[in-house]
Structures are given as C-alpha cells and as structure tokens.
Tab-separated table of C-alpha atoms (C1' of nucleotides) in Angstrom:
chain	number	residue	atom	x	y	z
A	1	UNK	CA	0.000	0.000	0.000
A	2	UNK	CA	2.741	2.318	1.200
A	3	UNK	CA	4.602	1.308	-1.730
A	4	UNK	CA	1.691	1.436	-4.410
A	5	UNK	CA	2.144	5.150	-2.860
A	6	UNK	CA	6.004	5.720	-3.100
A	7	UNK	CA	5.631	4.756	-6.817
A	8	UNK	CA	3.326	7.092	-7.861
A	9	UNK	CA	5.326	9.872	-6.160
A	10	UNK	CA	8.129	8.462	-8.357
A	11	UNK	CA	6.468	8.805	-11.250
A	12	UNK	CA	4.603	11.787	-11.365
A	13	UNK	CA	4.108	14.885	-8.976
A	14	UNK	CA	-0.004	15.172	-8.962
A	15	UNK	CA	-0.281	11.218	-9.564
A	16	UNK	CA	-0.799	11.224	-5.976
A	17	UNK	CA	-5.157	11.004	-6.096
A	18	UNK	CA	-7.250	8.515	-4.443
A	19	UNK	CA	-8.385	6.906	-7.523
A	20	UNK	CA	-4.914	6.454	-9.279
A	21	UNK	CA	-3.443	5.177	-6.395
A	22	UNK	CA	-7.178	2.983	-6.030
A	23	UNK	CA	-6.600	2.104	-9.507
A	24	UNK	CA	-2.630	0.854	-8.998
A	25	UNK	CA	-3.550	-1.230	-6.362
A	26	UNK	CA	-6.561	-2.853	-7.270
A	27	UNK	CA	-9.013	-1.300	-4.691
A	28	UNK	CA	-11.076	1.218	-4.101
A	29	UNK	CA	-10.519	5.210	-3.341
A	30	UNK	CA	-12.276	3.892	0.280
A	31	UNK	CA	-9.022	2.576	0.966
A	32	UNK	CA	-7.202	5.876	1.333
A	33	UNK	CA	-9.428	6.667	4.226
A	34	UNK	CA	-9.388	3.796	5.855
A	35	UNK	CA	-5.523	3.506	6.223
A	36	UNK	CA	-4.354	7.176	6.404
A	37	UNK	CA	-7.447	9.198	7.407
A	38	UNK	CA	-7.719	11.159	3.906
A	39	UNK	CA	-5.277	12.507	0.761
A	40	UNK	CA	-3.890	14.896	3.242
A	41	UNK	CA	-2.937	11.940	5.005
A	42	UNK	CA	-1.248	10.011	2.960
A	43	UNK	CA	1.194	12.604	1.946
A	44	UNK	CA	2.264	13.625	5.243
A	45	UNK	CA	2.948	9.564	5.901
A	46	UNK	CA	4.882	10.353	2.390
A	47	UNK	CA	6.525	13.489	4.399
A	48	UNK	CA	7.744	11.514	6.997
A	49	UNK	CA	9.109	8.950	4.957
A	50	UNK	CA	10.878	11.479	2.524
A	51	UNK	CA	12.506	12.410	6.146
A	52	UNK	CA	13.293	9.278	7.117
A	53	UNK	CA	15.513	8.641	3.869
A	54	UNK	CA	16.951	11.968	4.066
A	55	UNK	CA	18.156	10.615	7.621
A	56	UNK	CA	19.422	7.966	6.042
A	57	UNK	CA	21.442	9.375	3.183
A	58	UNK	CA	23.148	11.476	6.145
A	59	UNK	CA	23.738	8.945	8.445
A	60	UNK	CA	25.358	7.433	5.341
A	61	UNK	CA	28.693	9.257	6.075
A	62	UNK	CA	31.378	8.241	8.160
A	63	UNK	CA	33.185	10.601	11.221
A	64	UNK	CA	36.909	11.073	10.264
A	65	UNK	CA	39.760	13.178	11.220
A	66	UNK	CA	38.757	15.796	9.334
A	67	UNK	CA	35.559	16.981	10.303
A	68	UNK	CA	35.251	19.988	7.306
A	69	UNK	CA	35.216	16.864	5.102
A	70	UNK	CA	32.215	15.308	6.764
A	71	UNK	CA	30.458	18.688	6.866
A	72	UNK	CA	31.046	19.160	3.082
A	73	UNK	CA	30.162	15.485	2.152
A	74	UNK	CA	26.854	15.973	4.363
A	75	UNK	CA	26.052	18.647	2.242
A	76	UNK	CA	26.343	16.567	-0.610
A	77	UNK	CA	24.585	13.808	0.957
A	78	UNK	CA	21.560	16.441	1.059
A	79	UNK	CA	21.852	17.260	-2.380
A	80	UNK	CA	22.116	13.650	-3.707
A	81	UNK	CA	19.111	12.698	-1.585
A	82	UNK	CA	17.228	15.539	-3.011
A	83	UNK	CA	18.085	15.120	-6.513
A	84	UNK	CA	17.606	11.254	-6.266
A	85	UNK	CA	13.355	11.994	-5.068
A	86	UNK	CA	12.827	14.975	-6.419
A	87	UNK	CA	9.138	15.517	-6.326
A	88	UNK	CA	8.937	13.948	-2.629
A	89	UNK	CA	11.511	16.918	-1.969
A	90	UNK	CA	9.436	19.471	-3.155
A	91	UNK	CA	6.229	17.700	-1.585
A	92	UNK	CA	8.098	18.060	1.875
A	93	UNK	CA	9.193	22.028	1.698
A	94	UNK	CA	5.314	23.133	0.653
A	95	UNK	CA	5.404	22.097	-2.856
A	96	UNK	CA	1.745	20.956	-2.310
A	97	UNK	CA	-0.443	24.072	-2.035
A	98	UNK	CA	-4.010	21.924	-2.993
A	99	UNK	CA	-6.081	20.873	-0.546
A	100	UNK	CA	-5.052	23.408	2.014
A	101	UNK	CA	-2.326	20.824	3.297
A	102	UNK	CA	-0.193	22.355	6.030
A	103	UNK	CA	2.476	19.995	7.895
A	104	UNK	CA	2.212	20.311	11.312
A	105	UNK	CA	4.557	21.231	14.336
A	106	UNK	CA	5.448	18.197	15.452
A	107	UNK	CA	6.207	17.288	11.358
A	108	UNK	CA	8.427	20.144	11.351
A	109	UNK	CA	10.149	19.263	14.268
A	110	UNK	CA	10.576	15.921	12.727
A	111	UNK	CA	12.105	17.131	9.489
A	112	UNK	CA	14.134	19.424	11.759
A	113	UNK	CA	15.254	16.394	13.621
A	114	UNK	CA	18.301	15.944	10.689
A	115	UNK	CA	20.033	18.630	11.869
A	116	UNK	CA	21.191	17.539	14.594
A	117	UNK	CA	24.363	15.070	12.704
A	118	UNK	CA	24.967	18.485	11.161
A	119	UNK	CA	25.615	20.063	14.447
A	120	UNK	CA	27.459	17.534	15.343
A	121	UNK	CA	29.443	17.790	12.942
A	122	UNK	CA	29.842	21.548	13.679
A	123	UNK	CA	30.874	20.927	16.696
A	124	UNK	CA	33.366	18.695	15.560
A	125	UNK	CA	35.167	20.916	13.329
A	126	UNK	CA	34.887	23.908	16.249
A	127	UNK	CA	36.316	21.366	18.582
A	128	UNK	CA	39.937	20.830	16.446
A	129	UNK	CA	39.768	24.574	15.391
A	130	UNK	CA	38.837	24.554	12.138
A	131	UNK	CA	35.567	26.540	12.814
A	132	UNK	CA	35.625	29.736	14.948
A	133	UNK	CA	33.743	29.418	18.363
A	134	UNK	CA	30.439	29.833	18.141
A	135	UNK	CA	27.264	27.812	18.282
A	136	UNK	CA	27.133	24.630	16.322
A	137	UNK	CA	23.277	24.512	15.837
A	138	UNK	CA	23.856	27.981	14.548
A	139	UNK	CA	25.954	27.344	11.637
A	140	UNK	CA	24.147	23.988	10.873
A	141	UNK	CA	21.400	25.894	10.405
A	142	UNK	CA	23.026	27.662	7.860
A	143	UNK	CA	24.483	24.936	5.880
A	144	UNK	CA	21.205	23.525	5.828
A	145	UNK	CA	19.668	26.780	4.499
A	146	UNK	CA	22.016	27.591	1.561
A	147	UNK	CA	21.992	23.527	0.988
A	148	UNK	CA	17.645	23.691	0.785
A	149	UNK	CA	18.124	27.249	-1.788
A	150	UNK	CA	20.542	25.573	-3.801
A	151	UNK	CA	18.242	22.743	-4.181
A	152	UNK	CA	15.447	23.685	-4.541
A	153	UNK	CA	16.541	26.308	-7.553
A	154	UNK	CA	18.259	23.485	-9.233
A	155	UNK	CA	15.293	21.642	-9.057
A	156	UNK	CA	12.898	24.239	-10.556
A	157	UNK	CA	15.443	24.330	-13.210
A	158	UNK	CA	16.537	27.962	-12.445
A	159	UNK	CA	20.634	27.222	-12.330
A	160	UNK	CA	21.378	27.392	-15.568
A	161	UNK	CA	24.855	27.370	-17.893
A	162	UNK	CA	27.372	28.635	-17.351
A	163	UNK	CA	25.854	28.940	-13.381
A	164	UNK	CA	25.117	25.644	-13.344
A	165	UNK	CA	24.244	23.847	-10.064
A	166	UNK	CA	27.407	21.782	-9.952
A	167	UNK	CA	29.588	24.564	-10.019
A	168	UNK	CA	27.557	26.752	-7.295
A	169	UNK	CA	27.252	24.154	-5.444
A	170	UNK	CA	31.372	23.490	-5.401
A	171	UNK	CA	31.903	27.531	-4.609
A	172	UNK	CA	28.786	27.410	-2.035
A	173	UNK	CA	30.226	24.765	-0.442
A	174	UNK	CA	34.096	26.224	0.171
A	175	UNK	CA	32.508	29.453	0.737
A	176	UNK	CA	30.314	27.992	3.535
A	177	UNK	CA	33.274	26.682	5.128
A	178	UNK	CA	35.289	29.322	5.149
A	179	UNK	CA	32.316	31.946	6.290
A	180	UNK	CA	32.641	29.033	9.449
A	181	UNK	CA	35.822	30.483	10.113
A	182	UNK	CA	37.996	27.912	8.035
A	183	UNK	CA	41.102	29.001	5.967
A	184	UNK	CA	40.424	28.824	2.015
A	185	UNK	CA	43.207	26.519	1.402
A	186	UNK	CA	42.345	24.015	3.797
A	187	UNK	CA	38.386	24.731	3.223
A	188	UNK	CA	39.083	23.678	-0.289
A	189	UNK	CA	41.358	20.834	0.375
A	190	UNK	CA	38.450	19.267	2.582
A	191	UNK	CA	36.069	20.062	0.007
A	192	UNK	CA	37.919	18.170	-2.694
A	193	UNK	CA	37.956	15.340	-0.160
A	194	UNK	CA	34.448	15.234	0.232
A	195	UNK	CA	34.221	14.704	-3.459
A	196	UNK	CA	36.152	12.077	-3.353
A	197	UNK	CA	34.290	10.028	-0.588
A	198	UNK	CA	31.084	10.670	-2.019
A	199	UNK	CA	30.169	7.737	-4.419
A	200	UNK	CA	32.077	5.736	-2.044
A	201	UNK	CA	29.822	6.206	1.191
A	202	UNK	CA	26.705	7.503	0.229
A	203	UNK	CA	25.728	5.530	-2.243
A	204	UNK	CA	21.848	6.170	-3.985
A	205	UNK	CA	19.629	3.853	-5.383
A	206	UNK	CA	17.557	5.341	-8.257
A	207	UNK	CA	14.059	6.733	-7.190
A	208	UNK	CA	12.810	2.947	-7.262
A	209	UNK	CA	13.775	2.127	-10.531
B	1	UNK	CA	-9.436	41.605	-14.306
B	2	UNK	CA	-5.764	41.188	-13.203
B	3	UNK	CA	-6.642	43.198	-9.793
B	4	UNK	CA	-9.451	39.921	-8.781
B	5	UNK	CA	-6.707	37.424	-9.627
B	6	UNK	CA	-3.701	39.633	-7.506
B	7	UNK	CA	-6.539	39.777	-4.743
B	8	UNK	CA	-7.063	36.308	-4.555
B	9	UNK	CA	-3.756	35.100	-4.697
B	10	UNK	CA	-3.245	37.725	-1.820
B	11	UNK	CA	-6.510	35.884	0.265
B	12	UNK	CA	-5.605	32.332	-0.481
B	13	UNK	CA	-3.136	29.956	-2.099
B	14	UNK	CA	-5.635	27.710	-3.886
B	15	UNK	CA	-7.794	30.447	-4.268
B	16	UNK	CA	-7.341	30.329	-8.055
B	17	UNK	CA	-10.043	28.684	-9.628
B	18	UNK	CA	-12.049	29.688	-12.984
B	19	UNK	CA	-15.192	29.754	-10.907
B	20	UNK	CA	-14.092	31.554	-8.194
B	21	UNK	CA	-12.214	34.004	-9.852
B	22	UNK	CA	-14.950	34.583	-12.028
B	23	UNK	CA	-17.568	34.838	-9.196
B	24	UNK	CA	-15.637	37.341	-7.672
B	25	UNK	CA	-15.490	39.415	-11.130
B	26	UNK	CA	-19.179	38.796	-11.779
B	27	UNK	CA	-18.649	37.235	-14.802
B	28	UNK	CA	-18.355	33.515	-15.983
B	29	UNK	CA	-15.415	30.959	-16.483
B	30	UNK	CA	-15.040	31.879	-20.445
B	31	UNK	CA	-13.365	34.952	-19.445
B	32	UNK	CA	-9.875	33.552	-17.934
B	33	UNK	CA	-10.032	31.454	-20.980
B	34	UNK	CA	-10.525	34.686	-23.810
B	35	UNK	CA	-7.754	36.598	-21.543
B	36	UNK	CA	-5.010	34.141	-20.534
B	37	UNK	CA	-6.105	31.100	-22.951
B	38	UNK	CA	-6.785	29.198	-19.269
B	39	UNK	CA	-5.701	28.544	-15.731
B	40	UNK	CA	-1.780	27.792	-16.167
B	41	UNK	CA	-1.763	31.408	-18.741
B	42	UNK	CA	-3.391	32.935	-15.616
B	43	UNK	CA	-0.166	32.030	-13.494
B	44	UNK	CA	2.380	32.843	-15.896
B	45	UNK	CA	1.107	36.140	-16.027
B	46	UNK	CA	0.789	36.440	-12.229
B	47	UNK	CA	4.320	34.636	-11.964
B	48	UNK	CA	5.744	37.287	-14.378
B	49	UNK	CA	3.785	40.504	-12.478
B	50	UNK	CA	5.325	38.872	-8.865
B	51	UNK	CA	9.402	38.778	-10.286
B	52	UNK	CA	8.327	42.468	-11.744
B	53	UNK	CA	7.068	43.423	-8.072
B	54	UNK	CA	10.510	42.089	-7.048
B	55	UNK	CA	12.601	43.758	-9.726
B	56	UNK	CA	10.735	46.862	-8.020
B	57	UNK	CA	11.581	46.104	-4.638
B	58	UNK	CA	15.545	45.587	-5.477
B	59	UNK	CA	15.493	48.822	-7.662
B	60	UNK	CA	14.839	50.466	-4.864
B	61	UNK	CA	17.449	50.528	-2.700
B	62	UNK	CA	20.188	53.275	-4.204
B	63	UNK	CA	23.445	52.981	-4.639
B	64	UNK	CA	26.291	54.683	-1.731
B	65	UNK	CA	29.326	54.499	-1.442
B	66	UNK	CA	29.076	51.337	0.800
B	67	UNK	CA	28.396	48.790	-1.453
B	68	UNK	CA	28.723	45.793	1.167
B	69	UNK	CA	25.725	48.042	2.546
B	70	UNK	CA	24.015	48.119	-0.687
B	71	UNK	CA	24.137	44.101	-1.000
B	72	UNK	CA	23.120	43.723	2.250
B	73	UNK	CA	19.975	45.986	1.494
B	74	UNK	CA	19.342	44.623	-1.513
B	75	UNK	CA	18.989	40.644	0.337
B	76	UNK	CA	16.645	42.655	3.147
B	77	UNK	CA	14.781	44.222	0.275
B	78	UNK	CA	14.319	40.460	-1.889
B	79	UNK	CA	13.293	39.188	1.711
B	80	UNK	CA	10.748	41.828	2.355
B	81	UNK	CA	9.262	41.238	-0.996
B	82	UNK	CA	8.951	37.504	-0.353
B	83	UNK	CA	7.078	37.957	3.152
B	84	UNK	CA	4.783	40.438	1.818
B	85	UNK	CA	3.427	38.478	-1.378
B	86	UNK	CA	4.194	34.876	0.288
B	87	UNK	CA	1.757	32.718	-1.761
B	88	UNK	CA	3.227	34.694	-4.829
B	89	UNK	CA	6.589	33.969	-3.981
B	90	UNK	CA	5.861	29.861	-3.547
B	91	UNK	CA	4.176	30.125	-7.044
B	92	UNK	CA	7.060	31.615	-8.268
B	93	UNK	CA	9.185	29.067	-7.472
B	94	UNK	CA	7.628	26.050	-8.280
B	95	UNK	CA	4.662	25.942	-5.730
B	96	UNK	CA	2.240	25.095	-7.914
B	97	UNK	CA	2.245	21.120	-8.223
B	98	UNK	CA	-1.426	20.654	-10.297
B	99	UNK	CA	-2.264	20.974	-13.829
B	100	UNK	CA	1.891	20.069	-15.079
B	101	UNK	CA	2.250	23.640	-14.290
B	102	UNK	CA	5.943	24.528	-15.862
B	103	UNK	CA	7.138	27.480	-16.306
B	104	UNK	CA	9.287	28.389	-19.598
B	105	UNK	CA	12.624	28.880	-19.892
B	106	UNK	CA	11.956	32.385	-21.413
B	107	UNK	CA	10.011	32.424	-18.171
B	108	UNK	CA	12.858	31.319	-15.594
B	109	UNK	CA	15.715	33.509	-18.056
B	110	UNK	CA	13.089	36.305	-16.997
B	111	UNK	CA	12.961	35.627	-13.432
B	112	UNK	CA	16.943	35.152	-13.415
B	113	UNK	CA	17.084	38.986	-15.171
B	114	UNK	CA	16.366	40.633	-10.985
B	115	UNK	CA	19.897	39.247	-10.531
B	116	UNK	CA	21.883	41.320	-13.108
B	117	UNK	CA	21.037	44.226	-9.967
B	118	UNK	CA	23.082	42.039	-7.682
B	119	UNK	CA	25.665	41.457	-9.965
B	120	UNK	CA	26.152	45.219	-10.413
B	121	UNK	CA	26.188	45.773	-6.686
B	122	UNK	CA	28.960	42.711	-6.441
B	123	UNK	CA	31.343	44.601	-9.448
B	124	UNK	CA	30.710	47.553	-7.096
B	125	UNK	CA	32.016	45.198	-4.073
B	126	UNK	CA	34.938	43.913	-6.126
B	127	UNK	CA	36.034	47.519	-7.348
B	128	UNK	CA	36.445	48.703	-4.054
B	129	UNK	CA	38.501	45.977	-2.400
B	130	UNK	CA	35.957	44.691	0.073
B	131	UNK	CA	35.049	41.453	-1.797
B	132	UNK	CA	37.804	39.241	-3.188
B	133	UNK	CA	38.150	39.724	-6.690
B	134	UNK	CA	36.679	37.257	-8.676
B	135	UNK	CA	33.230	36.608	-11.132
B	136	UNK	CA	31.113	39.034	-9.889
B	137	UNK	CA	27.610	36.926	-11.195
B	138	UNK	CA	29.054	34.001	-9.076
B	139	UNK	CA	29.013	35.239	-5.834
B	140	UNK	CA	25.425	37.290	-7.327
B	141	UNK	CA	24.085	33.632	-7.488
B	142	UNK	CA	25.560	33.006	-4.214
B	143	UNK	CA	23.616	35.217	-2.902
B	144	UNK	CA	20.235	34.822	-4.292
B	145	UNK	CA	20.643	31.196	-3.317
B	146	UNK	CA	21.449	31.911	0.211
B	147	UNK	CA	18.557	34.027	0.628
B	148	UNK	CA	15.980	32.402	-1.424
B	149	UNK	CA	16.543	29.276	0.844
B	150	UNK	CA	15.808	31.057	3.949
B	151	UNK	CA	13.191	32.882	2.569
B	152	UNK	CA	12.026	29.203	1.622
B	153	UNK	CA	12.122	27.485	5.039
B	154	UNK	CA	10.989	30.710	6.304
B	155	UNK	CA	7.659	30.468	4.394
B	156	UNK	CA	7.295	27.099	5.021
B	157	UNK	CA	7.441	27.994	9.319
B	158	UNK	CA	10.603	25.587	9.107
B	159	UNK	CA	12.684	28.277	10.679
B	160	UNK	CA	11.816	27.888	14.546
B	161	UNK	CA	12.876	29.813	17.978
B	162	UNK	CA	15.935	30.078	18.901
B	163	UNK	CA	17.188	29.617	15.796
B	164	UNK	CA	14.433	32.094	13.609
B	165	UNK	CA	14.781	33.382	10.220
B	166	UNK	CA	15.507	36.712	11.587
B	167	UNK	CA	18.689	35.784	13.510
B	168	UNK	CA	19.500	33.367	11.184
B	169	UNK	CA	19.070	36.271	8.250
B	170	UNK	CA	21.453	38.513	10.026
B	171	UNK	CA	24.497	35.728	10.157
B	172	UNK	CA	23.676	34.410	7.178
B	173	UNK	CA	24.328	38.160	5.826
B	174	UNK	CA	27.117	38.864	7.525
B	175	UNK	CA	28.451	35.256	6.641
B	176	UNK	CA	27.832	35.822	2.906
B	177	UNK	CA	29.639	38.911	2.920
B	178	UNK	CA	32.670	37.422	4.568
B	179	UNK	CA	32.812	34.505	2.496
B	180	UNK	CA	32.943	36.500	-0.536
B	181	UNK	CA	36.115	38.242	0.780
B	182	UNK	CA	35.339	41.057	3.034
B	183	UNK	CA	36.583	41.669	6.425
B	184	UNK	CA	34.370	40.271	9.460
B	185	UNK	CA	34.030	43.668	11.118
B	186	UNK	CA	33.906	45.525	8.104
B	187	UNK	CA	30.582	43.732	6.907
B	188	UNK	CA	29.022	43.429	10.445
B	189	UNK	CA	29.248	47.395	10.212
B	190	UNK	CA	27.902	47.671	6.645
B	191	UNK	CA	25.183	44.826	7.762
B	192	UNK	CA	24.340	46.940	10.464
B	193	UNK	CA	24.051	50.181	8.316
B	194	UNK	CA	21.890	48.224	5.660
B	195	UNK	CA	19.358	47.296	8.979
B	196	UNK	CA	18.826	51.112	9.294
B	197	UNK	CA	18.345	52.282	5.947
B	198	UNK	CA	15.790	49.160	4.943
B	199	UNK	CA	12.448	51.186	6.038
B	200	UNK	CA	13.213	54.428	5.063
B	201	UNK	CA	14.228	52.974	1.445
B	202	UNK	CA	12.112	49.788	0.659
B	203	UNK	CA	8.818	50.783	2.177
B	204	UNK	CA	6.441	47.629	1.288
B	205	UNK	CA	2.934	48.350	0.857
B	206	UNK	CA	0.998	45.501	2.623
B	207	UNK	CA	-0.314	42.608	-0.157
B	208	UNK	CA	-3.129	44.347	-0.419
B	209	UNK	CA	-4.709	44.594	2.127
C	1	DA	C1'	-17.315	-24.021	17.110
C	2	DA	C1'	-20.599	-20.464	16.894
C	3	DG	C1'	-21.954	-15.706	17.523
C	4	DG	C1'	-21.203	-10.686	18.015
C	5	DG	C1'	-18.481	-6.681	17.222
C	6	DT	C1'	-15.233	-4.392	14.822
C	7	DT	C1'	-12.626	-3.343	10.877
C	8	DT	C1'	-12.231	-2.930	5.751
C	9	DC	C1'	-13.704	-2.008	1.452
C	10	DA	C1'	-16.819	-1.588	-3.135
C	11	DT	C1'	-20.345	1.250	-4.837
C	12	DA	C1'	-22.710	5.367	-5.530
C	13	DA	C1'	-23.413	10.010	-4.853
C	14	DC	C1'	-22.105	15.053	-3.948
C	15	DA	C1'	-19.499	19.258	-4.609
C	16	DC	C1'	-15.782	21.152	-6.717
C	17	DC	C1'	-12.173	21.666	-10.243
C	18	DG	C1'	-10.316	22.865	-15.429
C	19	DT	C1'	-11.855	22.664	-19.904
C	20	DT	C1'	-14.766	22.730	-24.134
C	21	DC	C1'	-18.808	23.506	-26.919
C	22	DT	C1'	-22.641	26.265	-28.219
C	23	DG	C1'	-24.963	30.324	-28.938
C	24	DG	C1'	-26.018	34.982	-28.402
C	25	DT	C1'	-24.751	39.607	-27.526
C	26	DA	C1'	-21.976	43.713	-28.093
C	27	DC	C1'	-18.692	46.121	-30.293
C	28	DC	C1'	-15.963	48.142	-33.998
C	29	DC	C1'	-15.032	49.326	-38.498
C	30	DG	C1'	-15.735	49.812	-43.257
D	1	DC	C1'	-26.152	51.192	-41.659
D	2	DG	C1'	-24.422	46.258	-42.322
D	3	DG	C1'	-21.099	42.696	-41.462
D	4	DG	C1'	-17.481	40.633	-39.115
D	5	DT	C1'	-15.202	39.980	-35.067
D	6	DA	C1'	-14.335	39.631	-30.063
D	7	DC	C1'	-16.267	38.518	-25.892
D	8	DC	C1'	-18.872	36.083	-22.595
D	9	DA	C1'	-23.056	33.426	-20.178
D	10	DG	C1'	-24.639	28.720	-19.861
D	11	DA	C1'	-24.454	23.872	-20.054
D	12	DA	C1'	-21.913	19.753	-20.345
D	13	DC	C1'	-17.753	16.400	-19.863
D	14	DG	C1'	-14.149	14.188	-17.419
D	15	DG	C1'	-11.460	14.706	-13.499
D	16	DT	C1'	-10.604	15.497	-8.357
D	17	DG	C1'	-11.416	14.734	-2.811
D	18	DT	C1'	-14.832	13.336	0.212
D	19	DT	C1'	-18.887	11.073	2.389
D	20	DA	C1'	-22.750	7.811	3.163
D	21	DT	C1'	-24.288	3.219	2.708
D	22	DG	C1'	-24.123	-1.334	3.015
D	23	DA	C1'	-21.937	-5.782	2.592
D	24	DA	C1'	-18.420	-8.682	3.269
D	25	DA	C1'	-14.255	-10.303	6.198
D	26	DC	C1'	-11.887	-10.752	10.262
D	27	DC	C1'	-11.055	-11.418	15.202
D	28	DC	C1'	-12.089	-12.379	19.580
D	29	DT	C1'	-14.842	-14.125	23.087
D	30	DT	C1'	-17.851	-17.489	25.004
DNA sequence: AAGGGTTTCATAACACCGTTCTGGTACCCG
DNA sequence: CGGGTACCAGAACGGTGTTATGAAACCCTT
C-alpha cells in the first residue's frame, strides 16, 4: 500500500489522487481513508518517509579526522538525496499548495530532527579549530539553508549554464566553510575530499527504478 | 481583471479557480479562458507581475558608497518582498504542483534577469577591495541562493525559535559577505548600516490589504 | 465451534475543479 | 447602416477529494 504510494510519487508529482493510487492497487478510493485518514494523510505519511531517507542518506557518512570533510560530504549527501526523489523533496518544503495541506509542528520538528548530525558535525570541526567558536546549531542551520536554496533552484530548473548547479554548489560549499571560520586553502582541500568520498559512502539507489 | 486574480492570490493559495475568480469578477469561467487562454496562462502572467514586483523592490534601494551596505539591502529588500506576497513567492518558485504547471525557460531567463542588480552591486564590491576579486555573477548567485533558501524554510514555518529566520538572516548576511572576501568587522558594520536604511528605502505596501 | 463486534472495502453520490462547446450579444469598423 | 469579429453566459464532460451506505471479512470471546 505504502509502496503502491512511493511509486506514484516516483512517477509523477499530482499522480498522488485517491483513484490512481485505487486504480494501482486494485481497490477502491475507500481505501485511502481507511488507512491514512484522507489525501492529506497520505502525503504527510509520504513526508515523513521522505525524512526518514533523508536521515538515512546522512547517516550514510562516516566521522573522520577531518571533520570539514564530513560537513562538506553531508552537504552533498543532502543534495544527492534531493536530486535522487525529487518531487517527494518538493512535496516536503510546501510544494503541495491543494487541498489546504499544512504539515504540522510536530512534522516540522521531525524534518528538523536531521540537523542535529549536522551540528554535530559543527561541533566537531569547532572542537579541532577549524571553525571559529560559536554555536554549532547555529551554523548547521546555515548549511542547511544555503543547501535547501541551492536545491530547490536546481530543481525548478533555475541554475542554468554557465551557473550551473554543480559549479555553485562546489563555490557554495568552500565558501560555507570558510564563512565558518575555516582558511580557504584548507576549506578547499576538505572540500575536494568530500568529493572524493562521495560515491564511495553515500551511495543512492535510483528513485525505485 | 488582473486586480481579482492579484486579490485572490493575496486571500488564499488555492484560491485560483475559474469559478471563483470569475464569481468574484461577476462574470463567468469563459473569461480567464478569452484573456489568458486558461488557468496555467493565468499564473504565468501572475508569476511574471510577482518577479516584476521584485525587480521593483531591489530597484529600490540606491546605490552609496558602501556597497557591502548596498548588497546587504538589496537581500533585506528580496526578503521583504517575499514575506509580503508569500503565496506569490511559492508560485514563483515552483509551488504550484497541479495541472503540469511549468514554467518556460523564457520564463525562468526572466525571473533570473532581478539578478543582473546584484551582480552590479557585487562589481561595485569587487572595485572597491571589500570582496575578493573574482566573477562578480558568481558570488550574485551566491547570494540569491542563500537568501531564497531562507526565505524558503521561512515560508514554510521551518525556521523555529531560537534559531528564527531573523537571527538566522542577520548571520547568514554577515556570513555571505565574509565569504565572498570582506573583512568580518567591516561587513558586520555595513550589515548593520543596511538594517537602518531598509524602512526608510524599501517601504512595502501591505499585499493588499 | 458459533456468535457478536469491529474493521475494511466496493459502490454510488455530492461538490468542486479545469476545460470545451454552443450560442447569443456587443462592439468596432468599413 | 451592415457585417465581421471579439467577448462572454450557460451547459456539459471528465477529473478530483470526500462522504454515506451497506456488505463482506476478520477477530475475539464465550
């Protein structure tokens, strides 16, 4: 049932009605209601889930000795995550304005829940003096802010040549570090690193084939 | 005509619908169809008038001899524009899931025109010494990114005490200006200047009542 | 093992949506 | 003044989410 539901999401962004998804799994538009209490309810259910993978692409990376690496590869964990479930992305920053559907407090909280391996991480790299003393949950924040904007333009298709995404996203992410209170050569060096991990530890399935 | 759809976008997100647009003109459904050849016409034209009411906002901040100040200004003034038309603003950007709504890429090359203001104001930046020299749309993009994802997660009540948008707008400011070469008490000053000169240059009317 | 209560779903209906077709009216212009 | 065009009211079609109504299926108790 849940999965009848992931696939549509997969395969088109306003897929998601009672009688397609009725239709895909051979019932009726009755059983909507019965398992999540209305449409509204099945696509916060698909909220939480896009969350839960997002926690899992981030959990995906591995602590080492350089903690502006992790930071930077976390950031690209986000991205990949995002770019790999694109429409469930959008669905779970208010990219679903019928219906009056409005995620609550405690869904927020939820989705706010990943930032807490950022900070970590921030604390990390203040801890061995790579970031300048300050809070960690602070500049978490703002990795995950300039992370979500470059996303989300990339994904509405506004980076374009020669501004491409790729290529923000490379200066973004330096810049971030070094607006931490890392030096640019080092910032960059970790960066680079980051790239290099990548495939390596945060590997993505395809949006369910 | 254009005033019942600005209203209505202004009183409700899913507001816009043939009938009710065309109750609240007195006329019938035909007439979105002779004007804007149906609904997803209807929201190019209102996603084309809301980057124009931005390109208005950002026009109006002038430009002193502090051009850190200026940039700063100009982020408050793409910010204030965003909070005062916020259903206009998710359009814009992609918030409009039903119907295969897409906009063109003459469409997004318009909406990507407000930035050729930043870009000026970062040449300015680069001129004077205070931003590392470099491409001067790049760190424009930067910018826009930055702030369009906290204007995002701002809209979308992601942005929570202690950590709200407006202290996280502030360092993120201050942050984007040091990461793009300036010195940290240099741009905490011209941050600080831009704070004071935001209401007496971009007044916002309210959307409209 | 049988009965009663609860859960689950298929069907049909309602209100709403965007869209299209059909006329009829009003306007403008030669 | 006559003719052609642009515009719009109304009805209808296929789609949506939602609800009411029963009829099955299941479980759990006796």
């Amino acid at each position: 049932m849940d999965i009848a539901a992931g696939l549509l999401a997969a395969e088109g962004p306003q897929a998601l009605s009672t009688r397609r998804i009725a239709a895909e799994a051979g019932s009726s538009t009755m059983a909507v209601y019965t398992h999540f209490g209305g449409m509204i309810g099945l696509v916060r259910e698909m909220v939480h889930e896009g969350f839960a993978r997002l926690q899992d692409h981030l959990t995906k990376v591995v602590w080492t000795d350089d903690p502006v690496s992790d930071m930077a590869l976390l950031g690209r964990a986000y991205r990949r995550n995002a770019l790999a479930n694109p429409h469930l992305y959008a669905v779970m920053f208010g990219g679903f304005s019928p219906a009056g559907f409005t995620l609550s407090d405690t869904d927020r909280q939820h989705g706010r829940y990943t930032l807490v391996n950022v900070a970590q991480c921030a604390a990390r790299c203040i801890a061995v003096d790579r970031f300048d003393p300050g809070d960690p949950e602070l500049v978490a924040h703002r990795m995950w802010v300039a992370t979500h904007g470059l996303v989300t333009l990339e994904l509405g298709h506004y980076l374009l040549e020669p501004y491409d995404a790729d290529r923000l996203f490379e200066a973004q992410l330096v810049a971030l570090m070094v607006s931490a209170g890392d030096i640019p050569d080092a910032a960059e060096r970790s960066v680079a690193e980051s790239r290099r991990r990548l495939d390596d530890e945060v590997a993505t399935r395809l949006p369910q084939h």
